[in-house]
Amino acid sequence: MQRPLRFGVNMVTSESRSRWVEKCRRAEELGFDVIGVADHLGLPAPFPAMIVAAEATERVRLNTFVLNTAFYNPVLLARDAAGADQLTDGRVELGLGAGYVRAEFDAAGIPFESGGKRVRHLEHTVTTLRKLFADPDYQPRPAQPSGPPLLVAGWGDRLLKLAAEQADIVAFAGGGAVTPGGPVRLADEDETAERVAYVDGLLGDRAGEVEFNLLLQRVVSREEWPALADAYAPALPPSAADSPERVPTLLIGSPDEAADRIRELGERFGFSYFTVLENSMEQFAPVLARLR
């Protein structure tokens, strides 16, 4: 049985407080279920931004999409996440990743470790959060009994294995870096099917309990795509060079076509939670309305 669809928007631009409040209220007005806050240097710190978003809205959930856990001490992160959940009356989802932008590690003076070491730190973070939130004496006490749901995002075997074993939500990145710390190449449908099947095979008794998320990189009409094609060409897989609309993370077409595509992705791959980037928020609104 397919889960009800959920839709998130990931905010990535840094502006004034009044503009941030305006954008969050607009996302809720458009019908989005989740407001995500990216975790990159040069952008607002995620937890303060989430608290302000909660004060400005009434029903949307707030998500870190996603924290670079290499930058966080797990015990201190637990305090921030639990405190944010408490102060938002249980509206927090905690999105976690291993970190991938080498330049940000360099700027922060933090070693850019191997993928294996970054995933091990993420695993340590997840197990620490689970342990602390399960302790009835833990303070600050999160509003949600087991703490905020954990979303783990990635694409490679080690990270998706961790997500399958530990996460409440598996977020499929929709592609991976060709070289460590390098640019991301988007995946085609066959590669996406393989990644989903890999996770499905690891879920075991958790099958049906875990939500699948997909981050949509762009939502555009067919008329708008030619102006963007050159910018996206380096990220396209060879199999989709002439048919970019078949890349699962690119939503190209009319609102009706896009809504049909979302339904197809849900039925074929099991995605029920779709996140768009802020620059596609308004473009996705009529698609969301059709899917409601």
PDB file of C-alpha atoms in Angstrom:
ATOM      1  CA  MET A   1       0.000   0.000   0.000  1.00  0.00           C
ATOM      2  CA  GLN A   2       1.454   3.364  -1.079  1.00  0.00           C
ATOM      3  CA  ARG A   3       1.903   6.078   1.525  1.00  0.00           C
ATOM      4  CA  PRO A   4       0.115   9.428   1.221  1.00  0.00           C
ATOM      5  CA  LEU A   5       2.216  11.932  -0.696  1.00  0.00           C
ATOM      6  CA  ARG A   6       4.144  14.632   1.170  1.00  0.00           C
ATOM      7  CA  PHE A   7       5.917  17.641  -0.283  1.00  0.00           C
ATOM      8  CA  GLY A   8       8.778  19.709   1.065  1.00  0.00           C
ATOM      9  CA  VAL A   9      10.646  22.803  -0.089  1.00  0.00           C
ATOM     10  CA  ASN A  10      14.297  23.243   0.790  1.00  0.00           C
ATOM     11  CA  MET A  11      15.254  26.856   1.435  1.00  0.00           C
ATOM     12  CA  VAL A  12      18.762  27.765   0.330  1.00  0.00           C
ATOM     13  CA  THR A  13      19.023  31.552   0.084  1.00  0.00           C
ATOM     14  CA  SER A  14      20.121  33.907   2.824  1.00  0.00           C
ATOM     15  CA  GLU A  15      18.140  37.136   3.230  1.00  0.00           C
ATOM     16  CA  SER A  16      16.533  39.226   5.956  1.00  0.00           C
ATOM     17  CA  ARG A  17      14.331  37.962   8.767  1.00  0.00           C
ATOM     18  CA  SER A  18      11.233  39.560   7.227  1.00  0.00           C
ATOM     19  CA  ARG A  19      11.923  37.924   3.877  1.00  0.00           C
ATOM     20  CA  TRP A  20      12.512  34.558   5.568  1.00  0.00           C
ATOM     21  CA  VAL A  21       9.172  34.811   7.389  1.00  0.00           C
ATOM     22  CA  GLU A  22       7.461  35.806   4.140  1.00  0.00           C
ATOM     23  CA  LYS A  23       8.905  32.823   2.276  1.00  0.00           C
ATOM     24  CA  CYS A  24       7.957  30.350   4.992  1.00  0.00           C
ATOM     25  CA  ARG A  25       4.396  31.639   5.118  1.00  0.00           C
ATOM     26  CA  ARG A  26       4.207  31.450   1.339  1.00  0.00           C
ATOM     27  CA  ALA A  27       5.373  27.811   1.378  1.00  0.00           C
ATOM     28  CA  GLU A  28       2.633  26.947   3.871  1.00  0.00           C
ATOM     29  CA  GLU A  29       0.057  28.880   1.847  1.00  0.00           C
ATOM     30  CA  LEU A  30       1.000  26.922  -1.276  1.00  0.00           C
ATOM     31  CA  GLY A  31       0.328  23.660   0.555  1.00  0.00           C
ATOM     32  CA  PHE A  32       3.826  22.342   1.256  1.00  0.00           C
ATOM     33  CA  ASP A  33       4.041  19.939   4.189  1.00  0.00           C
ATOM     34  CA  VAL A  34       7.669  20.544   5.152  1.00  0.00           C
ATOM     35  CA  ILE A  35      10.055  23.483   5.088  1.00  0.00           C
ATOM     36  CA  GLY A  36      13.644  22.316   4.877  1.00  0.00           C
ATOM     37  CA  VAL A  37      16.729  24.326   5.811  1.00  0.00           C
ATOM     38  CA  ALA A  38      19.981  23.573   4.034  1.00  0.00           C
ATOM     39  CA  ASP A  39      23.255  23.294   5.970  1.00  0.00           C
ATOM     40  CA  HIS A  40      25.994  25.077   4.049  1.00  0.00           C
ATOM     41  CA  LEU A  41      28.504  27.745   4.982  1.00  0.00           C
ATOM     42  CA  GLY A  42      27.225  31.123   3.852  1.00  0.00           C
ATOM     43  CA  LEU A  43      23.608  30.203   4.654  1.00  0.00           C
ATOM     44  CA  PRO A  44      21.728  30.779   7.938  1.00  0.00           C
ATOM     45  CA  ALA A  45      22.369  28.298  10.748  1.00  0.00           C
ATOM     46  CA  PRO A  46      19.637  25.630  10.451  1.00  0.00           C
ATOM     47  CA  PHE A  47      18.183  25.524  13.974  1.00  0.00           C
ATOM     48  CA  PRO A  48      17.599  29.269  14.476  1.00  0.00           C
ATOM     49  CA  ALA A  49      16.058  29.419  10.997  1.00  0.00           C
ATOM     50  CA  MET A  50      13.723  26.533  11.876  1.00  0.00           C
ATOM     51  CA  ILE A  51      12.597  28.193  15.113  1.00  0.00           C
ATOM     52  CA  VAL A  52      11.714  31.403  13.255  1.00  0.00           C
ATOM     53  CA  ALA A  53       9.923  29.350  10.579  1.00  0.00           C
ATOM     54  CA  ALA A  54       7.883  27.615  13.273  1.00  0.00           C
ATOM     55  CA  GLU A  55       6.886  30.952  14.802  1.00  0.00           C
ATOM     56  CA  ALA A  56       5.828  32.258  11.380  1.00  0.00           C
ATOM     57  CA  THR A  57       3.699  29.246  10.398  1.00  0.00           C
ATOM     58  CA  GLU A  58       1.038  26.995  11.855  1.00  0.00           C
ATOM     59  CA  ARG A  59       1.223  23.460  10.509  1.00  0.00           C
ATOM     60  CA  VAL A  60       4.312  22.783   8.356  1.00  0.00           C
ATOM     61  CA  ARG A  61       7.016  20.521   9.697  1.00  0.00           C
ATOM     62  CA  LEU A  62      10.607  21.797   9.825  1.00  0.00           C
ATOM     63  CA  ASN A  63      13.513  19.783   8.526  1.00  0.00           C
ATOM     64  CA  THR A  64      17.286  20.087   8.383  1.00  0.00           C
ATOM     65  CA  PHE A  65      17.862  19.074   4.772  1.00  0.00           C
ATOM     66  CA  VAL A  66      20.488  17.945   5.502  1.00  0.00           C
ATOM     67  CA  LEU A  67      23.012  18.504   8.263  1.00  0.00           C
ATOM     68  CA  ASN A  68      26.643  17.869   7.447  1.00  0.00           C
ATOM     69  CA  THR A  69      27.196  15.658  10.493  1.00  0.00           C
ATOM     70  CA  ALA A  70      30.980  15.895  10.182  1.00  0.00           C
ATOM     71  CA  PHE A  71      30.586  19.439  11.543  1.00  0.00           C
ATOM     72  CA  TYR A  72      28.696  18.334  14.685  1.00  0.00           C
ATOM     73  CA  ASN A  73      29.416  16.677  17.996  1.00  0.00           C
ATOM     74  CA  PRO A  74      26.601  14.105  18.343  1.00  0.00           C
ATOM     75  CA  VAL A  75      25.804  14.916  21.988  1.00  0.00           C
ATOM     76  CA  LEU A  76      25.620  18.644  21.321  1.00  0.00           C
ATOM     77  CA  LEU A  77      23.569  18.007  18.184  1.00  0.00           C
ATOM     78  CA  ALA A  78      21.110  15.985  20.268  1.00  0.00           C
ATOM     79  CA  ARG A  79      20.644  18.977  22.560  1.00  0.00           C
ATOM     80  CA  ASP A  80      19.960  21.330  19.646  1.00  0.00           C
ATOM     81  CA  ALA A  81      17.573  18.915  17.927  1.00  0.00           C
ATOM     82  CA  ALA A  82      15.655  18.069  21.101  1.00  0.00           C
ATOM     83  CA  GLY A  83      15.451  21.724  22.080  1.00  0.00           C
ATOM     84  CA  ALA A  84      14.146  22.693  18.657  1.00  0.00           C
ATOM     85  CA  ASP A  85      11.576  19.898  18.784  1.00  0.00           C
ATOM     86  CA  GLN A  86      10.441  21.021  22.229  1.00  0.00           C
ATOM     87  CA  LEU A  87      10.131  24.674  21.199  1.00  0.00           C
ATOM     88  CA  THR A  88       8.197  23.852  18.008  1.00  0.00           C
ATOM     89  CA  ASP A  89       5.773  21.445  19.716  1.00  0.00           C
ATOM     90  CA  GLY A  90       7.118  18.427  17.880  1.00  0.00           C
ATOM     91  CA  ARG A  91       7.368  19.713  14.323  1.00  0.00           C
ATOM     92  CA  VAL A  92      11.017  18.793  13.688  1.00  0.00           C
ATOM     93  CA  GLU A  93      12.396  16.205  11.278  1.00  0.00           C
ATOM     94  CA  LEU A  94      16.152  15.769  11.565  1.00  0.00           C
ATOM     95  CA  GLY A  95      17.834  15.295   8.213  1.00  0.00           C
ATOM     96  CA  LEU A  96      21.408  14.003   8.305  1.00  0.00           C
ATOM     97  CA  GLY A  97      24.125  13.447   5.716  1.00  0.00           C
ATOM     98  CA  ALA A  98      27.820  12.672   5.585  1.00  0.00           C
ATOM     99  CA  GLY A  99      28.892  15.951   3.960  1.00  0.00           C
ATOM    100  CA  TYR A 100      30.242  16.198   0.436  1.00  0.00           C
ATOM    101  CA  VAL A 101      31.463  19.744  -0.329  1.00  0.00           C
ATOM    102  CA  ARG A 102      35.237  19.621   0.149  1.00  0.00           C
ATOM    103  CA  ALA A 103      35.568  23.421  -0.020  1.00  0.00           C
ATOM    104  CA  GLU A 104      33.351  23.810   3.044  1.00  0.00           C
ATOM    105  CA  PHE A 105      35.492  21.391   5.046  1.00  0.00           C
ATOM    106  CA  ASP A 106      38.575  23.382   4.004  1.00  0.00           C
ATOM    107  CA  ALA A 107      36.937  26.686   4.972  1.00  0.00           C
ATOM    108  CA  ALA A 108      35.964  25.286   8.381  1.00  0.00           C
ATOM    109  CA  GLY A 109      39.422  23.811   8.986  1.00  0.00           C
ATOM    110  CA  ILE A 110      37.931  20.312   9.272  1.00  0.00           C
ATOM    111  CA  PRO A 111      39.695  17.426   7.482  1.00  0.00           C
ATOM    112  CA  PHE A 112      37.796  16.048   4.503  1.00  0.00           C
ATOM    113  CA  GLU A 113      38.019  12.402   5.518  1.00  0.00           C
ATOM    114  CA  SER A 114      37.385   9.404   3.294  1.00  0.00           C
ATOM    115  CA  GLY A 115      33.793   8.509   2.498  1.00  0.00           C
ATOM    116  CA  GLY A 116      34.011   5.544   4.842  1.00  0.00           C
ATOM    117  CA  LYS A 117      35.129   7.667   7.793  1.00  0.00           C
ATOM    118  CA  ARG A 118      32.427  10.268   7.144  1.00  0.00           C
ATOM    119  CA  VAL A 119      29.760   7.567   7.033  1.00  0.00           C
ATOM    120  CA  ARG A 120      31.098   6.036  10.263  1.00  0.00           C
ATOM    121  CA  HIS A 121      30.771   9.416  11.958  1.00  0.00           C
ATOM    122  CA  LEU A 122      27.219   9.677  10.652  1.00  0.00           C
ATOM    123  CA  GLU A 123      26.468   6.205  12.017  1.00  0.00           C
ATOM    124  CA  HIS A 124      27.894   7.199  15.408  1.00  0.00           C
ATOM    125  CA  THR A 125      25.728  10.317  15.311  1.00  0.00           C
ATOM    126  CA  VAL A 126      22.558   8.347  14.528  1.00  0.00           C
ATOM    127  CA  THR A 127      23.155   5.754  17.253  1.00  0.00           C
ATOM    128  CA  THR A 128      23.957   8.488  19.791  1.00  0.00           C
ATOM    129  CA  LEU A 129      20.773  10.394  18.949  1.00  0.00           C
ATOM    130  CA  ARG A 130      18.660   7.240  19.176  1.00  0.00           C
ATOM    131  CA  LYS A 131      20.188   6.318  22.542  1.00  0.00           C
ATOM    132  CA  LEU A 132      19.741   9.757  24.072  1.00  0.00           C
ATOM    133  CA  PHE A 133      16.191  10.287  22.807  1.00  0.00           C
ATOM    134  CA  ALA A 134      15.170   6.838  24.101  1.00  0.00           C
ATOM    135  CA  ASP A 135      16.271   7.767  27.632  1.00  0.00           C
ATOM    136  CA  PRO A 136      13.150   8.988  29.515  1.00  0.00           C
ATOM    137  CA  ASP A 137      15.374  11.147  31.729  1.00  0.00           C
ATOM    138  CA  TYR A 138      17.071  12.919  28.825  1.00  0.00           C
ATOM    139  CA  GLN A 139      16.815  16.718  28.848  1.00  0.00           C
ATOM    140  CA  PRO A 140      15.841  18.831  27.044  1.00  0.00           C
ATOM    141  CA  ARG A 141      12.929  16.490  26.417  1.00  0.00           C
ATOM    142  CA  PRO A 142      11.829  16.494  22.759  1.00  0.00           C
ATOM    143  CA  ALA A 143       8.095  16.910  22.227  1.00  0.00           C
ATOM    144  CA  GLN A 144       7.949  13.797  20.049  1.00  0.00           C
ATOM    145  CA  PRO A 145       8.224  10.739  22.337  1.00  0.00           C
ATOM    146  CA  SER A 146      11.103   9.104  20.444  1.00  0.00           C
ATOM    147  CA  GLY A 147      12.644  12.360  19.363  1.00  0.00           C
ATOM    148  CA  PRO A 148      12.469  13.895  15.891  1.00  0.00           C
ATOM    149  CA  PRO A 149      12.175  11.379  13.037  1.00  0.00           C
ATOM    150  CA  LEU A 150      15.560  10.815  11.408  1.00  0.00           C
ATOM    151  CA  LEU A 151      16.005  11.342   7.682  1.00  0.00           C
ATOM    152  CA  VAL A 152      19.286  10.024   6.302  1.00  0.00           C
ATOM    153  CA  ALA A 153      20.283  11.173   2.821  1.00  0.00           C
ATOM    154  CA  GLY A 154      22.744   9.662   0.391  1.00  0.00           C
ATOM    155  CA  TRP A 155      23.368   7.567  -2.687  1.00  0.00           C
ATOM    156  CA  GLY A 156      26.316   5.239  -2.138  1.00  0.00           C
ATOM    157  CA  ASP A 157      26.160   1.711  -0.717  1.00  0.00           C
ATOM    158  CA  ARG A 158      27.497   2.460   2.776  1.00  0.00           C
ATOM    159  CA  LEU A 159      25.290   5.449   3.368  1.00  0.00           C
ATOM    160  CA  LEU A 160      22.119   3.848   1.991  1.00  0.00           C
ATOM    161  CA  LYS A 161      22.830   0.721   4.064  1.00  0.00           C
ATOM    162  CA  LEU A 162      22.959   2.891   7.189  1.00  0.00           C
ATOM    163  CA  ALA A 163      19.745   4.640   6.142  1.00  0.00           C
ATOM    164  CA  ALA A 164      17.984   1.311   5.541  1.00  0.00           C
ATOM    165  CA  GLU A 165      19.001   0.072   8.989  1.00  0.00           C
ATOM    166  CA  GLN A 166      18.439   3.232  11.053  1.00  0.00           C
ATOM    167  CA  ALA A 167      16.427   5.967   9.353  1.00  0.00           C
ATOM    168  CA  ASP A 168      12.734   6.738   9.522  1.00  0.00           C
ATOM    169  CA  ILE A 169      13.073   8.395   6.112  1.00  0.00           C
ATOM    170  CA  VAL A 170      15.548   7.389   3.412  1.00  0.00           C
ATOM    171  CA  ALA A 171      16.331  10.402   1.230  1.00  0.00           C
ATOM    172  CA  PHE A 172      17.714   9.418  -2.168  1.00  0.00           C
ATOM    173  CA  ALA A 173      20.099  12.107  -3.405  1.00  0.00           C
ATOM    174  CA  GLY A 174      19.356  11.238  -7.033  1.00  0.00           C
ATOM    175  CA  GLY A 175      22.992  11.063  -8.018  1.00  0.00           C
ATOM    176  CA  GLY A 176      26.503  11.083  -6.667  1.00  0.00           C
ATOM    177  CA  ALA A 177      29.885  12.723  -7.073  1.00  0.00           C
ATOM    178  CA  VAL A 178      32.014  11.254  -9.833  1.00  0.00           C
ATOM    179  CA  THR A 179      35.112  11.877  -7.718  1.00  0.00           C
ATOM    180  CA  PRO A 180      35.301  12.500  -3.933  1.00  0.00           C
ATOM    181  CA  GLY A 181      34.284  16.098  -3.269  1.00  0.00           C
ATOM    182  CA  GLY A 182      33.665  16.677  -6.968  1.00  0.00           C
ATOM    183  CA  PRO A 183      30.559  17.685  -8.941  1.00  0.00           C
ATOM    184  CA  VAL A 184      27.437  15.536  -8.749  1.00  0.00           C
ATOM    185  CA  ARG A 185      26.149  13.565 -11.734  1.00  0.00           C
ATOM    186  CA  LEU A 186      22.408  12.941 -11.809  1.00  0.00           C
ATOM    187  CA  ALA A 187      21.166   9.369 -12.098  1.00  0.00           C
ATOM    188  CA  ASP A 188      18.915   7.954 -14.793  1.00  0.00           C
ATOM    189  CA  GLU A 189      15.895   5.740 -14.169  1.00  0.00           C
ATOM    190  CA  ASP A 190      17.838   2.487 -14.308  1.00  0.00           C
ATOM    191  CA  GLU A 191      20.371   3.618 -11.718  1.00  0.00           C
ATOM    192  CA  THR A 192      17.580   4.969  -9.531  1.00  0.00           C
ATOM    193  CA  ALA A 193      15.771   1.628  -9.747  1.00  0.00           C
ATOM    194  CA  GLU A 194      18.976  -0.151  -8.711  1.00  0.00           C
ATOM    195  CA  ARG A 195      19.500   2.130  -5.700  1.00  0.00           C
ATOM    196  CA  VAL A 196      15.897   1.696  -4.547  1.00  0.00           C
ATOM    197  CA  ALA A 197      16.122  -2.069  -4.969  1.00  0.00           C
ATOM    198  CA  TYR A 198      19.339  -2.071  -2.919  1.00  0.00           C
ATOM    199  CA  VAL A 199      17.587  -0.325  -0.027  1.00  0.00           C
ATOM    200  CA  ASP A 200      14.468  -2.490  -0.365  1.00  0.00           C
ATOM    201  CA  GLY A 201      16.656  -5.565  -0.030  1.00  0.00           C
ATOM    202  CA  LEU A 202      18.125  -4.276   3.246  1.00  0.00           C
ATOM    203  CA  LEU A 203      14.945  -3.146   4.991  1.00  0.00           C
ATOM    204  CA  GLY A 204      13.810  -6.574   6.129  1.00  0.00           C
ATOM    205  CA  ASP A 205      11.110  -6.248   8.788  1.00  0.00           C
ATOM    206  CA  ARG A 206      11.205  -2.466   8.385  1.00  0.00           C
ATOM    207  CA  ALA A 207       9.755  -2.631   4.878  1.00  0.00           C
ATOM    208  CA  GLY A 208       6.608  -0.551   4.803  1.00  0.00           C
ATOM    209  CA  GLU A 209       7.649   1.468   7.863  1.00  0.00           C
ATOM    210  CA  VAL A 210      10.303   3.584   6.157  1.00  0.00           C
ATOM    211  CA  GLU A 211       9.425   6.571   3.983  1.00  0.00           C
ATOM    212  CA  PHE A 212      11.301   7.225   0.710  1.00  0.00           C
ATOM    213  CA  ASN A 213      12.198  10.814  -0.193  1.00  0.00           C
ATOM    214  CA  LEU A 214      13.463  12.182  -3.509  1.00  0.00           C
ATOM    215  CA  LEU A 215      15.076  15.613  -3.938  1.00  0.00           C
ATOM    216  CA  LEU A 216      13.939  17.204  -7.216  1.00  0.00           C
ATOM    217  CA  GLN A 217      16.704  19.377  -8.632  1.00  0.00           C
ATOM    218  CA  ARG A 218      14.520  21.499 -10.904  1.00  0.00           C
ATOM    219  CA  VAL A 219      10.882  21.960 -11.893  1.00  0.00           C
ATOM    220  CA  VAL A 220      10.503  23.674 -15.293  1.00  0.00           C
ATOM    221  CA  SER A 221       8.210  23.803 -18.276  1.00  0.00           C
ATOM    222  CA  ARG A 222       9.316  22.424 -21.629  1.00  0.00           C
ATOM    223  CA  GLU A 223       9.509  26.000 -22.924  1.00  0.00           C
ATOM    224  CA  GLU A 224      11.878  27.006 -20.127  1.00  0.00           C
ATOM    225  CA  TRP A 225      14.184  23.990 -20.343  1.00  0.00           C
ATOM    226  CA  PRO A 226      16.280  25.051 -23.405  1.00  0.00           C
ATOM    227  CA  ALA A 227      17.569  28.086 -21.485  1.00  0.00           C
ATOM    228  CA  LEU A 228      18.786  25.759 -18.708  1.00  0.00           C
ATOM    229  CA  ALA A 229      19.966  22.829 -20.811  1.00  0.00           C
ATOM    230  CA  ASP A 230      23.606  23.924 -21.166  1.00  0.00           C
ATOM    231  CA  ALA A 231      23.965  24.480 -17.407  1.00  0.00           C
ATOM    232  CA  TYR A 232      22.631  21.014 -16.611  1.00  0.00           C
ATOM    233  CA  ALA A 233      24.343  19.162 -19.479  1.00  0.00           C
ATOM    234  CA  PRO A 234      27.498  18.248 -17.476  1.00  0.00           C
ATOM    235  CA  ALA A 235      25.347  16.654 -14.776  1.00  0.00           C
ATOM    236  CA  LEU A 236      23.222  14.545 -17.106  1.00  0.00           C
ATOM    237  CA  PRO A 237      23.973  10.838 -17.533  1.00  0.00           C
ATOM    238  CA  PRO A 238      24.777   9.839 -21.149  1.00  0.00           C
ATOM    239  CA  SER A 239      21.542   7.839 -21.323  1.00  0.00           C
ATOM    240  CA  ALA A 240      19.505  11.010 -20.758  1.00  0.00           C
ATOM    241  CA  ALA A 241      21.457  13.491 -22.859  1.00  0.00           C
ATOM    242  CA  ASP A 242      18.596  13.696 -25.372  1.00  0.00           C
ATOM    243  CA  SER A 243      15.730  13.027 -22.936  1.00  0.00           C
ATOM    244  CA  PRO A 244      16.440  14.881 -19.658  1.00  0.00           C
ATOM    245  CA  GLU A 245      12.788  14.567 -18.622  1.00  0.00           C
ATOM    246  CA  ARG A 246      13.486  10.893 -17.907  1.00  0.00           C
ATOM    247  CA  VAL A 247      15.938  11.831 -15.150  1.00  0.00           C
ATOM    248  CA  PRO A 248      13.859  11.278 -11.980  1.00  0.00           C
ATOM    249  CA  THR A 249      15.206  14.403 -10.261  1.00  0.00           C
ATOM    250  CA  LEU A 250      14.285  16.733 -13.156  1.00  0.00           C
ATOM    251  CA  LEU A 251      10.589  17.550 -13.480  1.00  0.00           C
ATOM    252  CA  ILE A 252      10.125  18.927 -16.988  1.00  0.00           C
ATOM    253  CA  GLY A 253       6.719  19.635 -18.516  1.00  0.00           C
ATOM    254  CA  SER A 254       3.318  21.148 -17.854  1.00  0.00           C
ATOM    255  CA  PRO A 255       1.736  20.923 -14.393  1.00  0.00           C
ATOM    256  CA  ASP A 256      -0.411  18.016 -15.590  1.00  0.00           C
ATOM    257  CA  GLU A 257       2.623  16.207 -17.017  1.00  0.00           C
ATOM    258  CA  ALA A 258       4.606  16.866 -13.863  1.00  0.00           C
ATOM    259  CA  ALA A 259       1.799  15.557 -11.643  1.00  0.00           C
ATOM    260  CA  ASP A 260       1.608  12.398 -13.744  1.00  0.00           C
ATOM    261  CA  ARG A 261       5.372  12.025 -13.434  1.00  0.00           C
ATOM    262  CA  ILE A 262       5.205  12.323  -9.635  1.00  0.00           C
ATOM    263  CA  ARG A 263       2.538   9.593  -9.566  1.00  0.00           C
ATOM    264  CA  GLU A 264       4.726   7.432 -11.818  1.00  0.00           C
ATOM    265  CA  LEU A 265       7.773   7.888  -9.574  1.00  0.00           C
ATOM    266  CA  GLY A 266       5.664   6.951  -6.566  1.00  0.00           C
ATOM    267  CA  GLU A 267       4.233   3.830  -8.126  1.00  0.00           C
ATOM    268  CA  ARG A 268       7.472   2.656  -9.743  1.00  0.00           C
ATOM    269  CA  PHE A 269      10.028   3.461  -7.044  1.00  0.00           C
ATOM    270  CA  GLY A 270       7.995   3.896  -3.871  1.00  0.00           C
ATOM    271  CA  PHE A 271       8.738   7.599  -3.388  1.00  0.00           C
ATOM    272  CA  SER A 272       6.039   9.285  -1.337  1.00  0.00           C
ATOM    273  CA  TYR A 273       7.922  12.348  -0.066  1.00  0.00           C
ATOM    274  CA  PHE A 274       9.211  14.824  -2.650  1.00  0.00           C
ATOM    275  CA  THR A 275      11.369  17.852  -1.898  1.00  0.00           C
ATOM    276  CA  VAL A 276      11.940  20.721  -4.312  1.00  0.00           C
ATOM    277  CA  LEU A 277      14.546  23.444  -4.069  1.00  0.00           C
ATOM    278  CA  GLU A 278      13.454  26.965  -3.246  1.00  0.00           C
ATOM    279  CA  ASN A 279      13.907  28.166  -6.836  1.00  0.00           C
ATOM    280  CA  SER A 280      11.190  25.698  -7.903  1.00  0.00           C
ATOM    281  CA  MET A 281       8.717  26.436  -5.096  1.00  0.00           C
ATOM    282  CA  GLU A 282       6.319  28.580  -7.114  1.00  0.00           C
ATOM    283  CA  GLN A 283       6.724  26.436 -10.229  1.00  0.00           C
ATOM    284  CA  PHE A 284       5.783  23.321  -8.278  1.00  0.00           C
ATOM    285  CA  ALA A 285       2.711  24.868  -6.637  1.00  0.00           C
ATOM    286  CA  PRO A 286       0.239  24.029  -9.455  1.00  0.00           C
ATOM    287  CA  VAL A 287       1.661  20.494  -9.582  1.00  0.00           C
ATOM    288  CA  LEU A 288       1.120  20.103  -5.850  1.00  0.00           C
ATOM    289  CA  ALA A 289      -2.442  21.397  -6.209  1.00  0.00           C
ATOM    290  CA  ARG A 290      -3.210  18.762  -8.843  1.00  0.00           C
ATOM    291  CA  LEU A 291      -1.790  16.008  -6.668  1.00  0.00           C
ATOM    292  CA  ARG A 292      -3.965  17.037  -3.708  1.00  0.00           C
TER     293      ARG A 292
END
